C-alpha cells in the first residue's frame, strides 16, 4: 500500500452538476427516445436543464407541454434545448393523421413526466384524456413504453391523503413514481414535495435502462482510502480517489441491488439510491463492515485500506524539534477487512460472494493471483494503481480460480457495469 503524509481530510463533494457531467459523458442514453412531458408547476424551470442533460447523455427528446406548463416556461425554450418542435395540442396540424397521441407515444422508449403536478397525477389515475399529454400517457403501449413521473408540489399537497392514495394507485397501475426532494418551496414553505434535481432525474432514467442483473440482491462495497491520524492535523493516507468503488456501487444499484457503500474520506457525490456510511480509519471501516456484512449477498472491497496505523496518536501537533531530528513513529498493523470477511462462515458457505481488488505498481498478474489466494476470495480484480488513481478510466484483470479476463481501457462506470454482470453470473 502506497502511503503519503498529508493534512487531515476535509471531504468536499462533487456537485450534482459534476456528477451529471460524469454520467452524461458516458452517452448512456444513446439510441433512446424520451417523451418529456411537462405539466404545470414552478419546477418546469428544472425541466429545461433535464432536457439538456438527457440530450447530453445521448437521448433524443420530444417535449410535450400542457397549457398550465406554458404558464411557467415557454415552448421556445424547450424547442431550443431539445432541437425539436414542442407539442402542446392534440389538434396539432403537423400530424397528417391528427393522431399526435398515437404517433408520439409509439416512437418513445420512455414517457417521463417532469414535473408531474398533483392535478396531472389525479388525471393519470383516472385515465382522463382531455389534452395531449394525458391522452398520450393513456394511449401508450404499456408493455413497451414505461411511464415515469417526477412529482412536484407544495408539501401540504404532497402529504394530502388524496395525493398519497394517487401515488399508491399509480404505482399499482405500473407507473414508475419517483420520490420528491425536500427543502425550500416556491410558496415560501419548507418541506417535501420539490421535484428531484435534473441530475437526480437523469440518474433515474439511466438506471431505468440498465439490465437488472442484481435484482433482489444486497451489495456491500468499501471504497476510497483510509486516513490514519498521527496527530490532530496529519496522518497517513494514499492516492485512492474512490471513483472505482463509487462506480461499482452505482452500477450495482442500477442493476437492481440494495447497495451500502462504506466510504473513506473522498470528494465524491453519493450515487443515487445508495446508502452511504462515511468512515475515516481502517478500524472504523472494519467496524462498519462487521456491522453490515451479515445483511449482504455480495461484498466488493475496493478500498485502499492503510495497512498500518500509528501505535500512538499524539494529542497535540508534533512540533519540529529544535535539533531538527525527525520524530520516530511506531506502527501497528490494521485489520485486513477483506481477509476477515472472506474467512467468515457465510462467505465460506457461498452465501456471501467476496470480490477483492489489487492495486499494484508492477507484475500485476502474478501479484493479483497470489493476492486472490492469500485473501481467500473467489474473484479478484487487478489494476495498476499509480496509472488509475484519480482517473475516470481504468483497465482491469478479472481473476478467478480457472481464468483471467482482461477488461480493456474504459470508463470506471463502464468497467463497473461489466464487473457487476460478471458477479451476477457467479451468483446464479
Ligand atoms: N484490504 C482490506 N483490508 C486491508 C487491506 C486490504 O480489506 N487492511 C482489501 C482491499 O480493499 C483490496 C484487497 O484487500 O480488496 C487488496 O488490497 P491491497 O492493499 O492491494 O493488499 P494488501 O493486503 O495491503 O497487500 P500489499 O499492500 O502488500 O500489496
Short mmCIF file of C-alpha atoms and ligand atoms in Angstrom, two decimals:
data_model
loop_
_atom_site.label_atom_id
_atom_site.label_comp_id
_atom_site.label_asym_id
_atom_site.label_seq_id
_atom_site.Cartn_x
_atom_site.Cartn_y
_atom_site.Cartn_z
CA UNK A 1 0.00 0.00 0.00
CA UNK A 2 1.43 3.37 -1.05
CA UNK A 3 1.03 5.92 1.72
CA UNK A 4 1.51 9.68 1.78
CA UNK A 5 1.78 12.10 4.66
CA UNK A 6 -0.95 14.70 4.23
CA UNK A 7 -3.04 17.18 6.15
CA UNK A 8 -6.29 15.97 7.73
CA UNK A 9 -9.04 15.35 5.14
CA UNK A 10 -11.82 17.85 4.52
CA UNK A 11 -14.08 15.86 2.22
CA UNK A 12 -15.66 18.32 -0.18
CA UNK A 13 -18.06 16.57 -2.57
CA UNK A 14 -18.54 16.96 -6.27
CA UNK A 15 -21.60 19.00 -7.06
CA UNK A 16 -24.56 17.38 -8.71
CA UNK A 17 -23.64 19.08 -11.96
CA UNK A 18 -20.16 17.46 -11.98
CA UNK A 19 -21.79 14.13 -11.36
CA UNK A 20 -24.25 14.75 -14.18
CA UNK A 21 -21.34 15.53 -16.49
CA UNK A 22 -19.65 12.29 -15.45
CA UNK A 23 -22.78 10.31 -16.25
CA UNK A 24 -23.58 12.24 -19.40
CA UNK A 25 -20.08 11.71 -20.73
CA UNK A 26 -20.97 8.03 -20.91
CA UNK A 27 -23.65 8.65 -23.55
CA UNK A 28 -25.69 6.09 -21.62
CA UNK A 29 -28.91 7.09 -23.35
CA UNK A 30 -27.60 6.78 -26.91
CA UNK A 31 -30.38 5.47 -29.14
CA UNK A 32 -33.10 6.09 -26.54
CA UNK A 33 -36.05 8.30 -27.34
CA UNK A 34 -37.72 10.05 -24.41
CA UNK A 35 -41.03 11.88 -24.49
CA UNK A 36 -40.55 14.54 -21.82
CA UNK A 37 -43.93 15.79 -20.61
CA UNK A 38 -44.30 18.98 -18.59
CA UNK A 39 -47.39 19.69 -16.52
CA UNK A 40 -47.93 22.95 -14.65
CA UNK A 41 -45.59 23.89 -11.81
CA UNK A 42 -42.67 26.12 -10.97
CA UNK A 43 -40.40 23.06 -11.33
CA UNK A 44 -40.81 23.49 -15.11
CA UNK A 45 -37.62 25.56 -14.97
CA UNK A 46 -35.76 22.39 -13.93
CA UNK A 47 -37.23 20.51 -16.89
CA UNK A 48 -35.16 22.75 -19.17
CA UNK A 49 -31.97 21.57 -17.51
CA UNK A 50 -33.23 17.99 -17.53
CA UNK A 51 -33.93 18.18 -21.26
CA UNK A 52 -30.37 19.36 -21.87
CA UNK A 53 -28.94 16.62 -19.64
CA UNK A 54 -30.90 13.87 -21.40
CA UNK A 55 -29.62 15.08 -24.75
CA UNK A 56 -26.03 15.31 -23.47
CA UNK A 57 -26.40 11.68 -22.35
CA UNK A 58 -27.26 10.72 -25.94
CA UNK A 59 -31.08 10.58 -25.89
CA UNK A 60 -33.42 12.20 -28.36
CA UNK A 61 -36.13 14.15 -26.57
CA UNK A 62 -39.62 15.11 -27.71
CA UNK A 63 -41.17 17.67 -25.39
CA UNK A 64 -44.93 17.77 -24.83
CA UNK A 65 -46.39 20.51 -22.60
CA UNK A 66 -49.76 21.09 -21.02
CA UNK A 67 -51.34 24.52 -21.20
CA UNK A 68 -50.56 25.00 -17.50
CA UNK A 69 -46.86 24.25 -18.13
CA UNK A 70 -46.78 27.03 -20.71
CA UNK A 71 -47.55 29.50 -17.92
CA UNK A 72 -44.19 28.60 -16.32
CA UNK A 73 -41.81 28.16 -19.26
CA UNK A 74 -42.07 28.79 -22.97
CA UNK A 75 -42.22 26.13 -25.64
CA UNK A 76 -39.49 28.11 -27.42
CA UNK A 77 -37.02 27.38 -24.62
CA UNK A 78 -37.73 23.66 -24.74
CA UNK A 79 -37.64 23.66 -28.51
CA UNK A 80 -34.17 25.24 -28.49
CA UNK A 81 -32.88 22.75 -25.92
CA UNK A 82 -34.40 19.65 -27.49
CA UNK A 83 -33.85 20.65 -31.11
CA UNK A 84 -37.44 19.62 -31.90
CA UNK A 85 -40.73 21.46 -32.11
CA UNK A 86 -42.69 21.15 -28.90
CA UNK A 87 -46.19 19.64 -28.96
CA UNK A 88 -48.89 21.34 -26.91
CA UNK A 89 -52.11 20.30 -28.58
CA UNK A 90 -53.87 17.17 -29.70
CA UNK A 91 -55.04 19.19 -32.69
CA UNK A 92 -51.51 19.96 -33.92
CA UNK A 93 -51.85 20.34 -37.69
CA UNK A 94 -48.33 18.95 -38.26
CA UNK A 95 -49.71 15.45 -37.71
CA UNK A 96 -51.20 14.40 -41.03
CA UNK A 97 -53.41 11.78 -39.37
CA UNK A 98 -54.41 14.12 -36.47
CA UNK A 99 -53.17 11.44 -34.09
CA UNK A 100 -50.36 13.12 -32.19
CA UNK A 101 -51.11 10.95 -29.13
CA UNK A 102 -50.52 7.74 -31.10
CA UNK A 103 -47.56 8.94 -33.16
CA UNK A 104 -45.65 10.43 -30.22
CA UNK A 105 -46.22 7.54 -27.83
CA UNK A 106 -45.36 4.78 -30.34
CA UNK A 107 -41.85 6.07 -31.02
CA UNK A 108 -40.90 6.54 -27.33
CA UNK A 109 -38.72 4.26 -25.19
CA UNK A 110 -39.92 6.12 -22.10
CA UNK A 111 -42.52 8.75 -21.25
CA UNK A 112 -41.17 10.92 -18.42
CA UNK A 113 -43.48 13.50 -16.83
CA UNK A 114 -41.35 16.11 -15.06
CA UNK A 115 -42.84 17.97 -13.36
CA UNK A 116 -45.92 15.89 -12.59
CA UNK A 117 -48.33 18.20 -10.75
CA UNK A 118 -50.86 16.92 -8.20
CA UNK A 119 -53.61 17.64 -10.71
CA UNK A 120 -51.84 15.80 -13.51
CA UNK A 121 -51.31 12.76 -11.28
CA UNK A 122 -55.01 12.75 -10.44
CA UNK A 123 -55.79 12.87 -14.15
CA UNK A 124 -53.46 9.94 -14.87
CA UNK A 125 -55.06 7.97 -12.08
CA UNK A 126 -58.49 8.33 -13.59
CA UNK A 127 -57.37 7.76 -17.16
CA UNK A 128 -58.52 11.24 -18.17
CA UNK A 129 -57.54 12.26 -21.69
CA UNK A 130 -58.79 15.78 -22.33
CA UNK A 131 -55.47 17.19 -23.56
CA UNK A 132 -52.48 15.79 -25.44
CA UNK A 133 -50.16 14.83 -22.57
CA UNK A 134 -52.63 12.80 -20.51
CA UNK A 135 -54.07 11.39 -23.72
CA UNK A 136 -50.70 10.07 -24.90
CA UNK A 137 -49.99 8.59 -21.44
CA UNK A 138 -53.26 6.68 -21.67
CA UNK A 139 -52.70 5.66 -25.29
CA UNK A 140 -49.11 4.48 -24.93
CA UNK A 141 -48.43 0.72 -25.24
CA UNK A 142 -47.88 -0.07 -21.55
CA UNK A 143 -45.78 -3.20 -22.10
CA UNK A 144 -43.13 -1.46 -24.18
CA UNK A 145 -43.30 2.22 -23.20
CA UNK A 146 -42.97 2.75 -19.45
CA UNK A 147 -44.35 5.86 -17.77
CA UNK A 148 -42.12 7.55 -15.17
CA UNK A 149 -43.32 10.58 -13.23
CA UNK A 150 -41.46 13.11 -11.10
CA UNK A 151 -43.99 14.67 -8.70
CA UNK A 152 -43.62 18.36 -7.85
CA UNK A 153 -45.90 20.25 -5.50
CA UNK A 154 -46.36 22.08 -2.22
CA UNK A 155 -45.66 19.98 0.88
CA UNK A 156 -49.30 20.04 2.05
CA UNK A 157 -50.44 18.87 -1.36
CA UNK A 158 -47.80 16.12 -1.38
CA UNK A 159 -48.78 14.79 2.06
CA UNK A 160 -52.52 15.09 1.43
CA UNK A 161 -54.15 11.66 1.68
CA UNK A 162 -55.61 12.14 -1.80
CA UNK A 163 -52.15 12.57 -3.34
CA UNK A 164 -50.67 9.68 -1.36
CA UNK A 165 -53.61 7.50 -2.43
CA UNK A 166 -52.96 8.51 -6.00
CA UNK A 167 -49.25 7.68 -5.69
CA UNK A 168 -50.08 4.19 -4.40
CA UNK A 169 -52.66 3.56 -7.11
CA UNK A 170 -50.43 4.87 -9.89
CA UNK A 171 -47.68 2.52 -8.70
CA UNK A 172 -50.16 -0.35 -8.62
CA UNK A 173 -51.06 0.55 -12.23
CA UNK A 174 -47.39 0.17 -13.19
CA UNK A 175 -46.33 3.83 -13.21
CA UNK A 176 -42.77 4.44 -12.02
CA UNK A 177 -43.34 7.16 -9.42
CA UNK A 178 -40.07 8.84 -8.43
CA UNK A 179 -39.56 10.31 -4.98
CA UNK A 180 -39.56 14.00 -4.14
CA UNK A 181 -36.91 16.30 -2.75
CA UNK A 182 -37.12 18.23 0.47
CA UNK A 183 -36.30 21.90 1.07
CA UNK A 184 -37.41 25.45 0.28
CA UNK A 185 -40.57 25.68 -1.79
CA UNK A 186 -41.65 28.40 -4.21
CA UNK A 187 -44.53 29.30 -1.86
CA UNK A 188 -42.08 30.10 0.92
CA UNK A 189 -42.78 26.94 2.90
CA UNK A 190 -40.19 24.26 3.62
CA UNK A 191 -40.75 20.52 3.31
CA UNK A 192 -41.23 17.54 0.98
CA UNK A 193 -42.66 17.86 -2.49
CA UNK A 194 -39.94 19.57 -4.54
CA UNK A 195 -39.20 17.91 -7.84
CA UNK A 196 -35.90 15.99 -7.83
CA UNK A 197 -32.96 17.86 -9.31
CA UNK A 198 -32.15 17.35 -13.00
CA UNK A 199 -29.04 15.27 -12.29
CA UNK A 200 -31.07 13.02 -9.97
CA UNK A 201 -33.73 12.55 -12.63
CA UNK A 202 -31.05 11.80 -15.20
CA UNK A 203 -29.58 9.14 -12.90
CA UNK A 204 -33.06 7.58 -12.54
CA UNK A 205 -33.53 7.45 -16.30
CA UNK A 206 -30.06 5.99 -16.90
CA UNK A 207 -30.62 3.37 -14.18
CA UNK A 208 -34.02 2.50 -15.65
CA UNK A 209 -32.40 1.34 -18.89
CA UNK A 210 -29.69 -0.81 -17.26
CA UNK A 211 -30.21 -4.61 -17.12
CA UNK A 212 -31.38 -5.75 -13.66
CA UNK A 213 -28.69 -8.43 -13.10
CA UNK A 214 -28.74 -7.99 -9.33
CA UNK A 215 -32.46 -7.52 -8.65
CA UNK A 216 -33.22 -8.51 -5.06
CA UNK A 217 -29.52 -8.78 -4.07
CA UNK A 218 -27.78 -6.83 -1.33
CA UNK A 219 -24.32 -5.48 -2.09
CA UNK A 220 -21.78 -4.05 0.33
CA UNK A 221 -18.88 -2.02 -1.13
CA UNK A 222 -15.85 -0.41 0.50
CA UNK A 223 -14.26 2.50 -1.33
CA UNK A 224 -11.63 5.21 -1.12
CA UNK A 225 -8.58 5.47 1.06
CA UNK A 226 -8.47 5.36 4.83
CA UNK A 227 -6.86 8.11 6.87
CA UNK A 228 -4.77 7.10 9.86
CA UNK A 229 -4.09 10.09 12.12
CA UNK A 230 -0.65 10.77 13.54
CA UNK A 231 -1.64 13.92 15.38
CA UNK A 232 -4.62 16.34 15.13
CA UNK A 233 -3.54 17.70 11.76
CA UNK A 234 -1.55 14.99 10.00
CA UNK A 235 -1.98 11.40 9.03
CA UNK A 236 -1.19 8.53 6.69
CA UNK A 237 -3.33 8.04 3.63
CA UNK A 238 -2.94 7.18 -0.06
CA UNK A 239 -3.92 8.40 -3.50
CA UNK A 240 -7.11 6.36 -3.95
CA UNK A 241 -9.90 8.67 -5.19
CA UNK A 242 -12.71 6.20 -4.50
CA UNK A 243 -14.03 6.55 -8.07
CA UNK A 244 -13.85 2.83 -8.90
CA UNK A 245 -15.70 1.83 -5.74
CA UNK A 246 -18.33 4.54 -6.21
CA UNK A 247 -18.80 3.40 -9.82
CA UNK A 248 -19.31 -0.19 -8.62
CA UNK A 249 -21.86 0.98 -6.04
CA UNK A 250 -23.68 2.91 -8.78
CA UNK A 251 -23.56 0.00 -11.24
CA UNK A 252 -24.87 -2.44 -8.62
CA UNK A 253 -27.69 -0.04 -7.70
CA UNK A 254 -28.59 0.41 -11.36
CA UNK A 255 -28.60 -3.38 -11.69
CA UNK A 256 -31.35 -3.55 -9.06
CA UNK A 257 -29.35 -4.29 -5.88
CA UNK A 258 -29.79 -2.65 -2.50
CA UNK A 259 -26.33 -1.13 -2.05
CA UNK A 260 -24.45 0.07 1.00
CA UNK A 261 -21.21 1.94 0.42
CA UNK A 262 -18.67 2.27 3.23
CA UNK A 263 -16.53 5.19 2.11
CA UNK A 264 -13.24 6.53 3.37
CA UNK A 265 -12.57 10.27 3.06
CA UNK A 266 -13.22 11.13 -0.61
CA UNK A 267 -14.60 14.08 -2.56
CA UNK A 268 -17.40 12.27 -4.42
CA UNK A 269 -21.18 12.54 -4.52
CA UNK A 270 -23.12 9.51 -3.32
CA UNK A 271 -24.61 7.59 -6.26
CA UNK A 272 -28.37 7.94 -6.29
CA UNK A 273 -30.23 5.33 -4.25
CA UNK A 274 -27.09 4.10 -2.48
CA UNK A 275 -26.86 4.05 1.32
CA UNK A 276 -23.54 5.58 2.40
CA UNK A 277 -21.62 5.15 5.63
CA UNK A 278 -18.64 7.51 5.96
CA UNK A 279 -15.60 6.36 7.88
CA UNK A 280 -12.07 7.66 8.36
CA UNK A 281 -9.72 4.96 9.63
CA UNK A 282 -9.23 1.30 8.77
CA UNK A 283 -10.54 0.33 12.20
CA UNK A 284 -13.72 2.43 11.60
CA UNK A 285 -14.12 0.77 8.19
CA UNK A 286 -13.66 -2.69 9.68
CA UNK A 287 -16.29 -1.98 12.35
CA UNK A 288 -18.76 -0.61 9.79
CA UNK A 289 -18.28 -3.65 7.54
CA UNK A 290 -18.64 -6.03 10.51
CA UNK A 291 -21.98 -4.46 11.34
CA UNK A 292 -23.22 -4.77 7.75
CA UNK A 293 -21.73 -7.94 6.30
CA UNK A 294 -24.46 -10.29 7.56
CA UNK A 295 -27.02 -8.30 5.54
CA UNK A 296 -25.09 -8.67 2.27
CA UNK A 297 -25.08 -11.23 -0.54
CA UNK A 298 -22.04 -9.67 -2.23
CA UNK A 299 -19.04 -7.88 -0.69
CA UNK A 300 -16.78 -5.85 -3.01
CA UNK A 301 -13.67 -4.50 -1.30
CA UNK A 302 -12.24 -1.71 -3.42
CA UNK A 303 -10.97 0.43 -0.55
CA UNK A 304 -7.26 1.14 -0.39
CA UNK A 305 -7.03 0.38 3.30
CA UNK A 306 -3.88 1.59 5.07
CA UNK A 307 -2.00 -1.47 6.29
CA UNK A 308 -0.60 0.39 9.30
CA UNK A 309 -1.70 2.95 11.86
CA UNK A 310 0.30 4.90 14.41
CA UNK A 311 0.80 2.95 17.63
CA UNK A 312 0.20 6.20 19.49
CA UNK A 313 -1.73 9.16 18.08
CA UNK A 314 -0.29 12.37 19.51
CA UNK A 315 -2.95 14.53 21.15
CA UNK A 316 -1.06 17.64 20.16
CA UNK A 317 0.54 18.61 16.88
CA UNK A 318 4.00 17.08 16.65
CA UNK A 319 6.36 20.07 16.57
CA UNK A 320 9.67 20.32 14.81
CA UNK A 321 12.35 19.66 17.40
CA UNK A 322 14.97 22.39 17.88
CA UNK A 323 17.63 19.86 16.90
CA UNK A 324 15.70 19.19 13.63
CA UNK A 325 15.69 15.47 14.30
CA UNK A 326 12.88 13.53 12.63
CA UNK A 327 10.24 12.17 15.02
CA UNK A 328 10.36 8.44 15.48
CA UNK A 329 6.99 6.83 14.89
CA UNK A 330 5.96 3.27 15.52
CA UNK A 331 3.06 1.48 13.82
CA UNK A 332 0.68 -1.38 14.44
CA UNK A 333 -0.98 -3.44 11.73
CA UNK A 334 -4.57 -2.67 10.73
CA UNK A 335 -7.19 -5.40 10.41
CA UNK A 336 -7.38 -6.99 6.96
CA UNK A 337 -11.08 -6.40 6.32
CA UNK A 338 -11.40 -8.46 3.15
CA UNK A 339 -9.49 -11.46 4.52
CA UNK A 340 -11.62 -11.40 7.68
CA UNK A 341 -14.91 -11.25 5.75
CA UNK A 342 -13.75 -13.92 3.27
CA UNK A 343 -12.99 -16.25 6.19
CA UNK A 344 -16.48 -15.84 7.70
CA UNK A 345 -18.91 -18.76 7.72
CA UNK A 346 -21.29 -17.04 5.29
CA UNK A 347 -18.51 -16.38 2.78
CA UNK A 348 -17.16 -19.91 3.09
CA UNK A 349 -20.62 -21.40 2.59
CA UNK A 350 -21.15 -19.29 -0.55
CA UNK A 351 -23.94 -17.15 0.97
CA UNK A 352 -21.67 -14.09 0.72
CA UNK A 353 -19.73 -13.70 -2.53
CA UNK A 354 -16.50 -11.77 -1.91
CA UNK A 355 -14.61 -9.75 -4.50
CA UNK A 356 -11.20 -8.26 -3.79
CA UNK A 357 -9.18 -5.62 -5.60
CA UNK A 358 -5.44 -5.44 -6.05
CA UNK A 359 -3.84 -2.12 -6.90
CA UNK A 360 -0.29 -2.97 -7.91
CA UNK A 361 2.56 -0.97 -9.38
CA UNK A 362 4.17 -3.87 -11.32
CA UNK A 363 3.82 -7.61 -12.16
CA UNK A 364 0.05 -7.19 -11.93
CA UNK A 365 -0.98 -10.72 -12.90
CA UNK A 366 1.42 -12.53 -10.58
CA UNK A 367 0.69 -10.26 -7.61
CA UNK A 368 -3.06 -10.37 -8.21
CA UNK A 369 -3.15 -14.17 -8.50
CA UNK A 370 -1.15 -14.53 -5.30
CA UNK A 371 -3.39 -11.99 -3.56
CA UNK A 372 -6.56 -13.85 -4.56
CA UNK A 373 -5.28 -16.99 -2.86
CA UNK A 374 -3.92 -15.10 0.16
CA UNK A 375 -7.21 -13.28 0.72
CA UNK A 376 -9.28 -16.41 0.06
CA UNK A 377 -11.70 -14.78 -2.40
CA UNK A 378 -13.33 -16.39 -5.46
CA UNK A 379 -12.82 -13.30 -7.64
CA UNK A 380 -10.03 -10.74 -7.57
CA UNK A 381 -9.84 -7.64 -9.73
CA UNK A 382 -6.36 -6.39 -10.56
CA UNK A 383 -5.43 -2.92 -11.72
CA UNK A 384 -2.32 -0.76 -11.87
CA UNK A 385 -2.75 1.69 -9.00
CA UNK A 386 -0.45 4.56 -9.99
CA UNK A 387 -1.92 4.59 -13.53
CA UNK A 388 -5.52 4.78 -12.34
CA UNK A 389 -5.61 6.76 -9.09
CA UNK A 390 -7.89 9.77 -9.61
CA UNK A 391 -8.60 8.95 -13.28
CA UNK A 392 -12.05 8.38 -14.77
CA UNK A 393 -10.73 5.49 -16.89
CA UNK A 394 -9.15 2.20 -15.95
CA UNK A 395 -8.35 -1.29 -17.27
CA UNK A 396 -8.97 -4.39 -15.19
CA UNK A 397 -7.92 -8.02 -14.91
CA UNK A 398 -10.60 -10.35 -13.53
CA UNK A 399 -9.02 -13.40 -11.94
CA UNK A 400 -10.93 -16.41 -10.64
CA UNK A 401 -9.85 -19.97 -9.96
CA UNK A 402 -9.76 -21.02 -13.59
CA UNK A 403 -9.50 -17.92 -15.79
CA UNK A 404 -8.04 -14.48 -16.31
CA UNK A 405 -10.17 -11.97 -18.23
CA UNK A 406 -8.89 -8.61 -19.38
CA UNK A 407 -11.31 -5.69 -19.48
CA UNK A 408 -9.67 -3.11 -21.75
CA UNK A 409 -9.45 0.63 -21.13
CA UNK A 410 -12.89 2.13 -20.48
CA UNK A 411 -14.56 4.50 -18.06
CA UNK A 412 -14.74 3.23 -14.49
CA UNK A 413 -18.54 3.16 -14.73
CA UNK A 414 -18.46 1.05 -17.90
CA UNK A 415 -15.99 -1.35 -16.24
CA UNK A 416 -18.10 -1.43 -13.08
CA UNK A 417 -21.14 -2.47 -15.13
CA UNK A 418 -19.13 -5.31 -16.72
CA UNK A 419 -17.89 -6.40 -13.31
CA UNK A 420 -21.42 -6.37 -11.91
CA UNK A 421 -22.60 -8.57 -14.79
CA UNK A 422 -19.70 -10.95 -14.08
CA UNK A 423 -20.54 -11.06 -10.35
CA UNK A 424 -24.21 -11.72 -11.17
CA UNK A 425 -23.20 -14.75 -13.26
CA UNK A 426 -21.35 -16.17 -10.26
CA UNK A 427 -24.47 -15.89 -8.11
CA UNK A 428 -26.74 -17.90 -10.37
N1 LIG B 1 -7.94 -4.88 2.06
C1 LIG B 1 -8.72 -4.84 3.18
N2 LIG B 1 -8.16 -4.51 4.38
C2 LIG B 1 -6.85 -4.25 4.48
C3 LIG B 1 -6.05 -4.28 3.32
C4 LIG B 1 -6.62 -4.59 2.12
O1 LIG B 1 -9.93 -5.08 3.10
N3 LIG B 1 -6.33 -3.94 5.65
C5 LIG B 1 -8.56 -5.27 0.78
C6 LIG B 1 -8.61 -4.18 -0.26
O2 LIG B 1 -9.84 -3.47 -0.19
C7 LIG B 1 -8.48 -4.96 -1.55
C8 LIG B 1 -7.60 -6.12 -1.18
O3 LIG B 1 -7.73 -6.26 0.23
O4 LIG B 1 -9.70 -5.51 -1.95
C9 LIG B 1 -6.15 -5.96 -1.53
O5 LIG B 1 -5.69 -4.74 -1.02
P1 LIG B 1 -4.15 -4.33 -1.17
O6 LIG B 1 -3.92 -3.07 -0.43
O7 LIG B 1 -3.77 -4.39 -2.61
O8 LIG B 1 -3.49 -5.57 -0.46
P2 LIG B 1 -2.61 -5.74 0.78
O9 LIG B 1 -3.10 -6.94 1.51
O10 LIG B 1 -2.50 -4.47 1.55
O11 LIG B 1 -1.23 -6.12 0.10
P3 LIG B 1 0.03 -5.20 -0.34
O12 LIG B 1 -0.18 -3.83 0.21
O13 LIG B 1 1.16 -5.92 0.25
O14 LIG B 1 0.02 -5.26 -1.84
#
